[in-house]
mmCIF file of C-alpha atoms in Angstrom:
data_model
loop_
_atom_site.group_PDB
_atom_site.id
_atom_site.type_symbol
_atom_site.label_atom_id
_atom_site.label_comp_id
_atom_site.label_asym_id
_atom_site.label_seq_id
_atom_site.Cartn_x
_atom_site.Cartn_y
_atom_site.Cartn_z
ATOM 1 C CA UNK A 48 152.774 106.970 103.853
ATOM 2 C CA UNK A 49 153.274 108.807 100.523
ATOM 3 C CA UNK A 50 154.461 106.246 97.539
ATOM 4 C CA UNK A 51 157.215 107.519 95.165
ATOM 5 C CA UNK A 52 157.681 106.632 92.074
ATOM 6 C CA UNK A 53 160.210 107.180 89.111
ATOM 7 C CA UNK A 54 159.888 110.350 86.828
ATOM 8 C CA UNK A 55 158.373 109.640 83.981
ATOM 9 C CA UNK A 56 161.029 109.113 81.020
ATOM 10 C CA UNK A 57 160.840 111.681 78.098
ATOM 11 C CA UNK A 58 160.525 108.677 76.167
ATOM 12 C CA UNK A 59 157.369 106.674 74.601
ATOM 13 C CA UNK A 60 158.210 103.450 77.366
ATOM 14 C CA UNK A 61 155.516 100.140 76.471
ATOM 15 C CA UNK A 62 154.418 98.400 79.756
ATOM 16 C CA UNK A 63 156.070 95.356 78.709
ATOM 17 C CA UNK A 64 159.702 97.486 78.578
ATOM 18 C CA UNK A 65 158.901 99.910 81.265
ATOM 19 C CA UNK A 66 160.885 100.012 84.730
ATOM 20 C CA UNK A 67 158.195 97.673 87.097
ATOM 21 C CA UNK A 68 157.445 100.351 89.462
ATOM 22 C CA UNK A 69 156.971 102.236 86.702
ATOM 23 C CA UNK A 70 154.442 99.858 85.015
ATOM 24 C CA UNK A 71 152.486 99.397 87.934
ATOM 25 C CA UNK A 72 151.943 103.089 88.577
ATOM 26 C CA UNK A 73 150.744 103.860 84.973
ATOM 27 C CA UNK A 74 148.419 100.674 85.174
ATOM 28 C CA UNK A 75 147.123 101.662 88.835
ATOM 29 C CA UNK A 76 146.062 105.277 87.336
ATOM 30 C CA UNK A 77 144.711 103.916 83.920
ATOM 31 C CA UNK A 78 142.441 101.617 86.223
ATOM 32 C CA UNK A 79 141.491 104.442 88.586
ATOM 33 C CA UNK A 80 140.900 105.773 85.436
ATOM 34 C CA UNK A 81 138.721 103.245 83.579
ATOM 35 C CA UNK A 82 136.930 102.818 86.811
ATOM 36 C CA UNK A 83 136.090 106.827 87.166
ATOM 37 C CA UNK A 84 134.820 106.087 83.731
ATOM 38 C CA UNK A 85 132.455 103.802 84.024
ATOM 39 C CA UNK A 86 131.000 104.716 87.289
ATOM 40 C CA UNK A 87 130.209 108.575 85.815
ATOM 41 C CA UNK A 88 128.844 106.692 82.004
ATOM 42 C CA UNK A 89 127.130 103.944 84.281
ATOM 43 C CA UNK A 90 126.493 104.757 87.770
ATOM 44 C CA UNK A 91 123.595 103.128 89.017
ATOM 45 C CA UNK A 92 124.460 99.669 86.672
ATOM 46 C CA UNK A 93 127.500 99.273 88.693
ATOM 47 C CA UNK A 94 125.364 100.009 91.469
ATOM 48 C CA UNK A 95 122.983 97.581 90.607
ATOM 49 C CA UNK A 96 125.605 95.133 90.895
ATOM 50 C CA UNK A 97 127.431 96.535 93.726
ATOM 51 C CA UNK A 98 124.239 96.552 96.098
ATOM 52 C CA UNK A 99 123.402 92.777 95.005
ATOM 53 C CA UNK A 100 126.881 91.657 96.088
ATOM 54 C CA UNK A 101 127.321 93.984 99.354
ATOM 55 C CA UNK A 102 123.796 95.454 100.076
ATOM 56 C CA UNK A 103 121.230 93.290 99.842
ATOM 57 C CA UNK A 104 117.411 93.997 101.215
ATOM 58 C CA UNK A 105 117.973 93.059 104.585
ATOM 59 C CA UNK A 106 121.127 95.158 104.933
ATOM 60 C CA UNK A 107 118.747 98.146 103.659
ATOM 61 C CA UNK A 108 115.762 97.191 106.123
ATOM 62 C CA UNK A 109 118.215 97.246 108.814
ATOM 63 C CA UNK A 110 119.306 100.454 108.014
ATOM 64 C CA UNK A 111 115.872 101.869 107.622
ATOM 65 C CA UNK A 112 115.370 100.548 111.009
ATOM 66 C CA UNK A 113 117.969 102.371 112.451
ATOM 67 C CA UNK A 114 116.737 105.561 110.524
ATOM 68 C CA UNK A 115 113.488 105.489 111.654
ATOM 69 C CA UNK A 116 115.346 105.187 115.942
ATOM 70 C CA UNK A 117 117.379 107.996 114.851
ATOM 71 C CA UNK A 118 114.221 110.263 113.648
ATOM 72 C CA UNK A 119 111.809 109.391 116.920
ATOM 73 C CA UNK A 120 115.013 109.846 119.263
ATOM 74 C CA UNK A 121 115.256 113.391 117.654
ATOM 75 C CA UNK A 122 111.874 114.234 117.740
ATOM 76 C CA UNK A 123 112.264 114.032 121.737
ATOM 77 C CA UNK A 124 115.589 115.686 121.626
ATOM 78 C CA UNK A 125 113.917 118.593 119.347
ATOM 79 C CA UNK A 126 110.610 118.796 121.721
ATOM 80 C CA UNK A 127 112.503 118.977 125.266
ATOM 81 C CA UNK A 128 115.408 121.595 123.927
ATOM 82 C CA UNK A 129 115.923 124.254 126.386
ATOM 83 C CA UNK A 130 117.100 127.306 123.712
ATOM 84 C CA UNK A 131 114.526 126.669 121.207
ATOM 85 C CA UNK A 132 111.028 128.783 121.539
ATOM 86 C CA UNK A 133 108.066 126.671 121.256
ATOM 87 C CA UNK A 134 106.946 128.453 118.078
ATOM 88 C CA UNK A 135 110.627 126.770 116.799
ATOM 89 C CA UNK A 136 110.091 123.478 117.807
ATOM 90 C CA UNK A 137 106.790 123.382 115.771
ATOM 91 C CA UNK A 138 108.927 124.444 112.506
ATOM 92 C CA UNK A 139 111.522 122.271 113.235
ATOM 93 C CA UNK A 140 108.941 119.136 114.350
ATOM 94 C CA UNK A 141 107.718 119.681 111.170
ATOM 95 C CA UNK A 142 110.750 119.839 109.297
ATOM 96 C CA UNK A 143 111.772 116.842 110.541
ATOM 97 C CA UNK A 144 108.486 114.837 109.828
ATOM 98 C CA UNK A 145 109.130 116.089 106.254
ATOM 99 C CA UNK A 146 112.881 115.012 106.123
ATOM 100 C CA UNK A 147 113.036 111.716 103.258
ATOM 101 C CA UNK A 148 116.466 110.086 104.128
ATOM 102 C CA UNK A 149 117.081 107.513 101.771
ATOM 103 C CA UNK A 150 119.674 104.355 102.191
ATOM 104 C CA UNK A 151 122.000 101.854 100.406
ATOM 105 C CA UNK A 152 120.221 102.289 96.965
ATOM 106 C CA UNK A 153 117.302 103.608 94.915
ATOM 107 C CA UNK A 154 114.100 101.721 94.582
ATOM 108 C CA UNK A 155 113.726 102.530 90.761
ATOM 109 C CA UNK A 156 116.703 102.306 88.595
ATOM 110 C CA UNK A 157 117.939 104.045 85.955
ATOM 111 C CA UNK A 158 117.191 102.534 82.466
ATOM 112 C CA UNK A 159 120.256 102.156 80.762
ATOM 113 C CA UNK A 160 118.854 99.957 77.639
ATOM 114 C CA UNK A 161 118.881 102.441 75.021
ATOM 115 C CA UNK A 162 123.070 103.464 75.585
ATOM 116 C CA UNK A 163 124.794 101.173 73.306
ATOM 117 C CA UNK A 164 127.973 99.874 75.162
ATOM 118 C CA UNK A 165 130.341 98.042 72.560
ATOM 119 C CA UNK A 166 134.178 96.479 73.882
ATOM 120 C CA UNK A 167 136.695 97.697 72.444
ATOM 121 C CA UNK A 168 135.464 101.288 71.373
ATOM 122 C CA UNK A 169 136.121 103.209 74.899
ATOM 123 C CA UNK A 170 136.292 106.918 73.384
ATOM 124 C CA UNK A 171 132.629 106.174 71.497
ATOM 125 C CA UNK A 172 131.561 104.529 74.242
ATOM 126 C CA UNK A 173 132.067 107.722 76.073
ATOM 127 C CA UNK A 174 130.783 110.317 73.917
ATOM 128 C CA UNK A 175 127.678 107.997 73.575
ATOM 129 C CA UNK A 176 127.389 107.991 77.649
ATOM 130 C CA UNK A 177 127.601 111.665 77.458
ATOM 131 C CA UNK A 178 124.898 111.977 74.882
ATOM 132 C CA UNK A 179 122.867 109.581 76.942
ATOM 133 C CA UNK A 180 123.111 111.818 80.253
ATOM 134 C CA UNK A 181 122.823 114.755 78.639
ATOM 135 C CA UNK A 182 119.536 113.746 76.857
ATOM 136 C CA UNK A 183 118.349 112.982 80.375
ATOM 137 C CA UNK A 184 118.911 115.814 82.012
ATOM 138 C CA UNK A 185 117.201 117.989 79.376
ATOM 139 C CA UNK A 186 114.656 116.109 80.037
ATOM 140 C CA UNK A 187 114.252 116.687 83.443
ATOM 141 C CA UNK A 188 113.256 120.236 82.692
ATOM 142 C CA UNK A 189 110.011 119.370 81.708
ATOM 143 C CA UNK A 190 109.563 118.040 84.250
ATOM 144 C CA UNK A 191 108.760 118.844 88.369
ATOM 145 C CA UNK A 192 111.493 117.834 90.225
ATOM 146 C CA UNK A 193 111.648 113.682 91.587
ATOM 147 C CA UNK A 194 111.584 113.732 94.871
ATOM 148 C CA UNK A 195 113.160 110.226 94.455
ATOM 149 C CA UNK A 196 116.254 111.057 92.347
ATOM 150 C CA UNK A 197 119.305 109.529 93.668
ATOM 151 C CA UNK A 198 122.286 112.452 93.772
ATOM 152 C CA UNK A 199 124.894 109.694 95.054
ATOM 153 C CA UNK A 200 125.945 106.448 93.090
ATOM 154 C CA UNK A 201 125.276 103.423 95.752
ATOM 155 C CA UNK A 202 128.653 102.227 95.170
ATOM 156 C CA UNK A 203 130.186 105.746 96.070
ATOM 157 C CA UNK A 204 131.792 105.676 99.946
ATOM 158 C CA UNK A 205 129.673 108.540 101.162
ATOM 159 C CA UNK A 206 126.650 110.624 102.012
ATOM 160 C CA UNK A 207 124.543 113.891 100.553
ATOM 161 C CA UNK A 208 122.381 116.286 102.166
ATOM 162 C CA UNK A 209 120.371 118.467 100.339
ATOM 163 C CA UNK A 210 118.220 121.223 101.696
ATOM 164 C CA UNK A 211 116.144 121.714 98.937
ATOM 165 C CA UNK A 212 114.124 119.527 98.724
ATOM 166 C CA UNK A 213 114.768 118.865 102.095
ATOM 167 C CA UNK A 214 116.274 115.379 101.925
ATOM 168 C CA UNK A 215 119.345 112.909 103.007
ATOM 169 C CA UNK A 216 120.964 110.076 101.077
ATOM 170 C CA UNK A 217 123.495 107.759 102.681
ATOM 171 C CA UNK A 218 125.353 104.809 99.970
ATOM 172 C CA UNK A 219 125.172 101.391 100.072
ATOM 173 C CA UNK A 220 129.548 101.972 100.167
ATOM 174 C CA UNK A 221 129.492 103.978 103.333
ATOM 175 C CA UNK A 222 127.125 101.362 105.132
ATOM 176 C CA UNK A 223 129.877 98.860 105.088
ATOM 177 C CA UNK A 224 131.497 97.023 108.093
ATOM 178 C CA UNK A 225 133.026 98.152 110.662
ATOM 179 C CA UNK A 226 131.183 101.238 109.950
ATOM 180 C CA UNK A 227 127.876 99.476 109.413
ATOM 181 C CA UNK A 228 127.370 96.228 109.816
ATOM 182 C CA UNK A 229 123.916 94.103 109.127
ATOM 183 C CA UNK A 230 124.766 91.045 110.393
ATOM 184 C CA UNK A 231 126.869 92.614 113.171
ATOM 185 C CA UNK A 232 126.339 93.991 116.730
ATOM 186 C CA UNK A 233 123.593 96.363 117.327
ATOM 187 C CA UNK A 234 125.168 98.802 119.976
ATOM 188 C CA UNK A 235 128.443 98.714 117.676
ATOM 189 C CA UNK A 236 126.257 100.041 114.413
ATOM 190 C CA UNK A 237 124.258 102.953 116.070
ATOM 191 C CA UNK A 238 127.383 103.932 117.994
ATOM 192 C CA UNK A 239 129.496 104.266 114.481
ATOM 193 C CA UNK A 240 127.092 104.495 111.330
ATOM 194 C CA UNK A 241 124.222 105.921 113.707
ATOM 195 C CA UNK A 242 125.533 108.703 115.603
ATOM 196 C CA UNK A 243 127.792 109.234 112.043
ATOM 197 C CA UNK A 244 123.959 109.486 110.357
ATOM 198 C CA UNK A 245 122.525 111.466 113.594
ATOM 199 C CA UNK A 246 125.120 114.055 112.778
ATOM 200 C CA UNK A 247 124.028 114.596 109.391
ATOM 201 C CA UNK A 248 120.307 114.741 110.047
ATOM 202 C CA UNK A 249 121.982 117.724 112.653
ATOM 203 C CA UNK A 250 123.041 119.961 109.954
ATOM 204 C CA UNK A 251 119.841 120.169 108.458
ATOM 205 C CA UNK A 252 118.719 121.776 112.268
ATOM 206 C CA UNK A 253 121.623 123.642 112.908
ATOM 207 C CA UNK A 254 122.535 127.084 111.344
ATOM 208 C CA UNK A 255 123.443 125.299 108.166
ATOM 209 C CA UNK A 256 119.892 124.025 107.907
ATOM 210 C CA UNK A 257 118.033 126.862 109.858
ATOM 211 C CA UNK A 258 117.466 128.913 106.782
ATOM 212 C CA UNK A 259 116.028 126.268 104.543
ATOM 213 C CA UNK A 260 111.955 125.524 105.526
ATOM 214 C CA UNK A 261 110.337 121.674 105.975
ATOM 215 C CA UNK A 262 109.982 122.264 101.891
ATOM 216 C CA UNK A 263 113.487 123.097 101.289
ATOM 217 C CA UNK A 264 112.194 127.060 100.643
ATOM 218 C CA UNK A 265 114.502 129.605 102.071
ATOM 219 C CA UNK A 266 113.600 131.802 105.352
ATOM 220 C CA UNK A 267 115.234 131.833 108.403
ATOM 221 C CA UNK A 268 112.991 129.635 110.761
ATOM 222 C CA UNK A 269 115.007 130.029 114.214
ATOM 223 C CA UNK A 270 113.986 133.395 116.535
ATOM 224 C CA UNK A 271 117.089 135.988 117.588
ATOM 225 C CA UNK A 272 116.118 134.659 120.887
ATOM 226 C CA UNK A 273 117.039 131.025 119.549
ATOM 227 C CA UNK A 274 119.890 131.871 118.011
ATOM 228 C CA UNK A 275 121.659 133.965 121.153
ATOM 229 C CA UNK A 276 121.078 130.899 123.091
ATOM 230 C CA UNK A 277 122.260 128.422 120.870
ATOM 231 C CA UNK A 278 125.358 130.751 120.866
ATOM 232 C CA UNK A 279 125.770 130.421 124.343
ATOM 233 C CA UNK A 280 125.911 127.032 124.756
ATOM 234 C CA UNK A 281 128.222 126.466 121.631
ATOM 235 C CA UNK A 282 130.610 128.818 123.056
ATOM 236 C CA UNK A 283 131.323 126.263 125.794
ATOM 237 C CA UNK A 284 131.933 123.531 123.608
ATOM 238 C CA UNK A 285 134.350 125.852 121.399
ATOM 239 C CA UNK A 286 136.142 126.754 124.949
ATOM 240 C CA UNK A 287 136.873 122.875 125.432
ATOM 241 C CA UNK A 288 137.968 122.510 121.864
ATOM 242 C CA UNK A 289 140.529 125.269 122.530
ATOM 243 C CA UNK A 290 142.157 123.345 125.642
ATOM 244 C CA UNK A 291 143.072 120.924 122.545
ATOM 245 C CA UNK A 292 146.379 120.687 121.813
ATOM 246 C CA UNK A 293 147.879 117.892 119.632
ATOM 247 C CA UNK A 294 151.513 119.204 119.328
ATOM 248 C CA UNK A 295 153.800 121.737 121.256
ATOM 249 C CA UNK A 296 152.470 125.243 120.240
ATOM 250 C CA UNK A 297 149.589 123.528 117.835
ATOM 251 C CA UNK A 298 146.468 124.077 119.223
ATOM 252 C CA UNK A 299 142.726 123.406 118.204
ATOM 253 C CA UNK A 300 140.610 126.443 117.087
ATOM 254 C CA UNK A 301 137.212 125.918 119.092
ATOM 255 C CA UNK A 302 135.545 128.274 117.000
ATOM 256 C CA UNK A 303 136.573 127.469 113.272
ATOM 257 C CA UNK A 304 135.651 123.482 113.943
ATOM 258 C CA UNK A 305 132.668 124.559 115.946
ATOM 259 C CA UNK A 306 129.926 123.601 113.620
ATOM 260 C CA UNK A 307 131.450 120.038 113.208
ATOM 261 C CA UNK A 308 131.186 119.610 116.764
ATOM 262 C CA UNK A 309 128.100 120.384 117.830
ATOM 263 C CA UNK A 310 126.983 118.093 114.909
ATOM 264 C CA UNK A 311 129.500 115.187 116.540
ATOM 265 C CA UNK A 312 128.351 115.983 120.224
ATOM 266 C CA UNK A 313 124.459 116.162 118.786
ATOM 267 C CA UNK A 314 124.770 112.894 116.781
ATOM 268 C CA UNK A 315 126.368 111.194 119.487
ATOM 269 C CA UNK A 316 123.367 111.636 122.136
ATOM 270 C CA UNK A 317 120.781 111.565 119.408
ATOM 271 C CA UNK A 318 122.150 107.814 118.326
ATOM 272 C CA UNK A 319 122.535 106.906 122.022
ATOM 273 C CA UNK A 320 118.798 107.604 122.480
ATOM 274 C CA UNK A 321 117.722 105.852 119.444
ATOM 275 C CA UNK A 322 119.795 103.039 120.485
ATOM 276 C CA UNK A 323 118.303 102.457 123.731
ATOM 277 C CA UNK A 324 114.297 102.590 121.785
ATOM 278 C CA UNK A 325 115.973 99.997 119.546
ATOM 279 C CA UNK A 326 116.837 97.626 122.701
ATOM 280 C CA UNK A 327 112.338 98.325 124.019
ATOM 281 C CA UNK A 328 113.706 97.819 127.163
ATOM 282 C CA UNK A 329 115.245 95.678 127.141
ATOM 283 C CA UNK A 330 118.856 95.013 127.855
ATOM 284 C CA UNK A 331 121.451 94.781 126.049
ATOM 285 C CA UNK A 332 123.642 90.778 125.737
ATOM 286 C CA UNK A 333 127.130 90.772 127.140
ATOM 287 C CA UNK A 334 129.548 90.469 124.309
ATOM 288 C CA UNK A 335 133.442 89.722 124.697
ATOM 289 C CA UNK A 336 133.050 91.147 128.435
ATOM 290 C CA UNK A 337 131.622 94.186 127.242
ATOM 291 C CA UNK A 338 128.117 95.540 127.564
ATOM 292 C CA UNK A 339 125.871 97.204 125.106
ATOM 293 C CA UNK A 340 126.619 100.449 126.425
ATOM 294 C CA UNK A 341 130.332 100.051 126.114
ATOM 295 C CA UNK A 342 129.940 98.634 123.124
ATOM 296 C CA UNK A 343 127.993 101.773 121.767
ATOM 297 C CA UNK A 344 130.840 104.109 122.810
ATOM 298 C CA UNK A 345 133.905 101.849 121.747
ATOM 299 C CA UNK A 346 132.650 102.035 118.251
ATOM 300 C CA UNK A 347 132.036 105.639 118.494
ATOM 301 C CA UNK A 348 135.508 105.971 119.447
ATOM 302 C CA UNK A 349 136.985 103.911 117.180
ATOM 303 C CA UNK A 350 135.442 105.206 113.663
ATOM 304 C CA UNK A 351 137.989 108.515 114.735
ATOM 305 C CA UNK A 352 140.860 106.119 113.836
ATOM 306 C CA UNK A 353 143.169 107.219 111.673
ATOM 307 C CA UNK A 354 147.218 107.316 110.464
ATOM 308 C CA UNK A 355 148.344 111.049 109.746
ATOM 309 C CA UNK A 356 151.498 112.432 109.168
ATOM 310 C CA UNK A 357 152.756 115.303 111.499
ATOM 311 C CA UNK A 358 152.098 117.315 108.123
ATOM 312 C CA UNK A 359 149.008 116.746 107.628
ATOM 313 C CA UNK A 360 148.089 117.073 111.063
ATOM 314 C CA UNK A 361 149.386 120.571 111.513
ATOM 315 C CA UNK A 362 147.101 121.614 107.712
ATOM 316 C CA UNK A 363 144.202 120.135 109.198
ATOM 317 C CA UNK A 364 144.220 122.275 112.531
ATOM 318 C CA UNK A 365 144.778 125.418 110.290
ATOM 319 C CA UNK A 366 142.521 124.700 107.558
ATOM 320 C CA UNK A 367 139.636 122.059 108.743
ATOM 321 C CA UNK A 368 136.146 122.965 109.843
ATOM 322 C CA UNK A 369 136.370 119.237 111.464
ATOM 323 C CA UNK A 370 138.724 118.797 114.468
ATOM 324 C CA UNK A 371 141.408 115.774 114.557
ATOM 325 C CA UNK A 372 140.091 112.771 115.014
ATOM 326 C CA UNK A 373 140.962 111.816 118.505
ATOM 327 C CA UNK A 374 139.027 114.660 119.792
ATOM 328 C CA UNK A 375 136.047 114.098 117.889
ATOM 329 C CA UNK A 376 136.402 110.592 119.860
ATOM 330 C CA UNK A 377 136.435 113.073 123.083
ATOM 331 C CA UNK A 378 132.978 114.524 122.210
ATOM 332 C CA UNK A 379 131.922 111.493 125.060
ATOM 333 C CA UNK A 380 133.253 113.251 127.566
ATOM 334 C CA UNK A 381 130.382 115.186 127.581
ATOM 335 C CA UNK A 382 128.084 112.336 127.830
ATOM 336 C CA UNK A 383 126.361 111.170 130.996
ATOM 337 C CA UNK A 384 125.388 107.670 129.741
ATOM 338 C CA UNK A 385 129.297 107.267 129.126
ATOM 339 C CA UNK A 386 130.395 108.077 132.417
ATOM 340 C CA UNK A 387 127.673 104.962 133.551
ATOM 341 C CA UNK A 388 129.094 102.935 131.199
ATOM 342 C CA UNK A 389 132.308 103.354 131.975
ATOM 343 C CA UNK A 390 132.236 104.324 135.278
ATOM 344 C CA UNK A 391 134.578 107.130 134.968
ATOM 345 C CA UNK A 392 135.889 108.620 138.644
ATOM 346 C CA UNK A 393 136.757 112.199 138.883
ATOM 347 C CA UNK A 394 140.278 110.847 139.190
ATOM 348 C CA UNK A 395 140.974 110.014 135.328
ATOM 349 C CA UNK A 396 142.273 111.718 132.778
ATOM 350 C CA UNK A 397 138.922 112.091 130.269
ATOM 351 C CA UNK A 398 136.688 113.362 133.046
ATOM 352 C CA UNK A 399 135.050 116.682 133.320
ATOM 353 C CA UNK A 400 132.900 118.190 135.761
ATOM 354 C CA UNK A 401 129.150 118.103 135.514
ATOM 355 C CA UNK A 402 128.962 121.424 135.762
ATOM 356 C CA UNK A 403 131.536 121.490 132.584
ATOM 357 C CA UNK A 404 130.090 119.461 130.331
ATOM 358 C CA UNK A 405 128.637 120.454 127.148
ATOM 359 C CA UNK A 406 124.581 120.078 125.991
ATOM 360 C CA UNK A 407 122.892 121.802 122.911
ATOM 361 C CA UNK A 408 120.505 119.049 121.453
#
């Protein structure tokens, strides 16, 4: 839903004398505004106070928890892949033992106490924040690089990875409920923030990451061998993306979302595994009728929600490297353990052969 508003009069209008949709516009961009602001002259002390209020410790432990399923579940996965050379699976083993993925917020703050902050002087509060951050980073040439610099403010909805050094950062604001939830349901956070993290650890495996080392130097560590296989598989998986067809003549293109996919399909299993190591086996409590395993794939399926206009719809299909959401939600049908969950009979609509279904990692 798009919100219109009046054109804006040629004329100087004062909020008090403005027309009210009017008013509430300008003062919805001026706080967007103030609030853009503030965040890029004091990230990490709104982050401070962000994390206390929605993040605490136990929400990050959790989440390190989680992590730490998600790296042992893909150390199997990486070990028993079928297209990778053994010589591979030692660089990427290794890669992965030296992957730092970092959550919610940084252990060491930033010191703000010399920037002097004073109400009611916003432009010199600015150019004295700029001075401030500018000052800093000169002064990070002198020095070798942190390994524990935070590139994401914690309050910030979302999630960096950088391949050199070879590290991942997901925000306190992304690990929220439903997505993640501390207090919540296990099965429900590794099937939406897990297999959503799983996906990202991916990328720095797949041919994004295959040309950056375990130190972040570059060199090509996959074999042509490694590569033609991986190709071979994918290709299926780009095939079933192409039966995809939201609207009358609008179809998906397998190959230009392909990469997104594989990371989707890959994160899915990968979070699947780790949530089963998380359970020790043990199983899983019966919640609302619904088992841990159902559980698991209902939230997987559900973090693909979304309201789109036919619009926007047809500019994502021709533009996106990520497919619509409700066939992202799909990537289960090429899951065993959801079949068993689910118990899906040749008969329904989502179901696809054995022989059909899609594995790279």
């Amino acid at each position: 839903m798009r919100a219109c508003y009046p054109k804006p009069s040629p004329l100087k209008i004062s909020p008090s004398t403005a027309p009210p949709s009017l008013a509430r516009s300008r003062r919805r961009i001026r706080a967007k505004l103030a609030i853009a602001a503030t965040n890029a002259a004091l990230g990490q002390a709104v982050g401070q106070l962000y994390t206390q209020r929605y993040f605490p410790p136990e929400a990050k432990l959790k989440a390190q928890a989680m992590v730490a399923d998600l790296i042992a579940a893909y150390r199997i996965r990486i070990s028993n892949l079928i297209w990778m050379s053994p010589q591979t699976k030692g660089k990427a083993l290794a890669k992965l033992a030296a992957l730092r993925i970092d959550v919610g917020y940084p252990d060491t703050w930033i010191d703000y106490s010399t920037l002097d902050v004073v109400r009611g002087d916003a432009f010199g509060n600015l150019r004295r924040a700029e001075a401030f951050n500018r000052a800093r980073n000169l002064a990070k040439l002198k020095q070798p690089a942190d390994p524990d610099e935070w590139r994401i403010d914690p309050q910030i909805v979302g999630a960096i990875i950088i391949f050199t050094p070879n590290t991942e950062t997901f925000s306190a604001g992304v690990l929220q409920p439903p997505y993640f939830d501390p207090q919540g349901d296990s099965a429900s956070n590794y099937g939406s923030a897990g297999a959503g993290m799983a996906h990202e650890i991916t990328h720095s495996f797949d041919e994004l990451g295959n040309i950056y080392d375990a130190q972040g130097r570059l060199g090509n560590w996959w074999t042509t061998e490694d590569a033609a296989k991986y190709h071979a598989a994918a290709a299926k998986l780009a095939a079933q993306f192409d039966g995809y067809c939201p609207l009358s003549a609008l179809c998906v293109n397998g190959k230009q979302v392909l990469t997104e996919n594989i990371a989707d399909l890959a994160g899915l299993v990968v979070a699947h595994d780790a949530y089963v190591l998380s359970l020790k086996g043990k199983t899983d409590t019966v919640i609302d009728g619904l088992t841990g395993e159902q559980r698991f794939f209902l939230a997987f399926a559900q973090r693909w929600r979304k309201v789109q206009s036919e619009a926007a719809l047809r500019r994502q299909v021709a533009t996106d490297t990520h497919s619509p959401g409700q066939y992202r939600s799909d990537t289960a049908r090429n899951v065993e353990a959801w079949y068993k969950a689910y118990e899906i009979s040749p008969s329904e609509k989502l179901y696809v052969k054995p022989e059909e279904r899609v594995a790279i990692w």
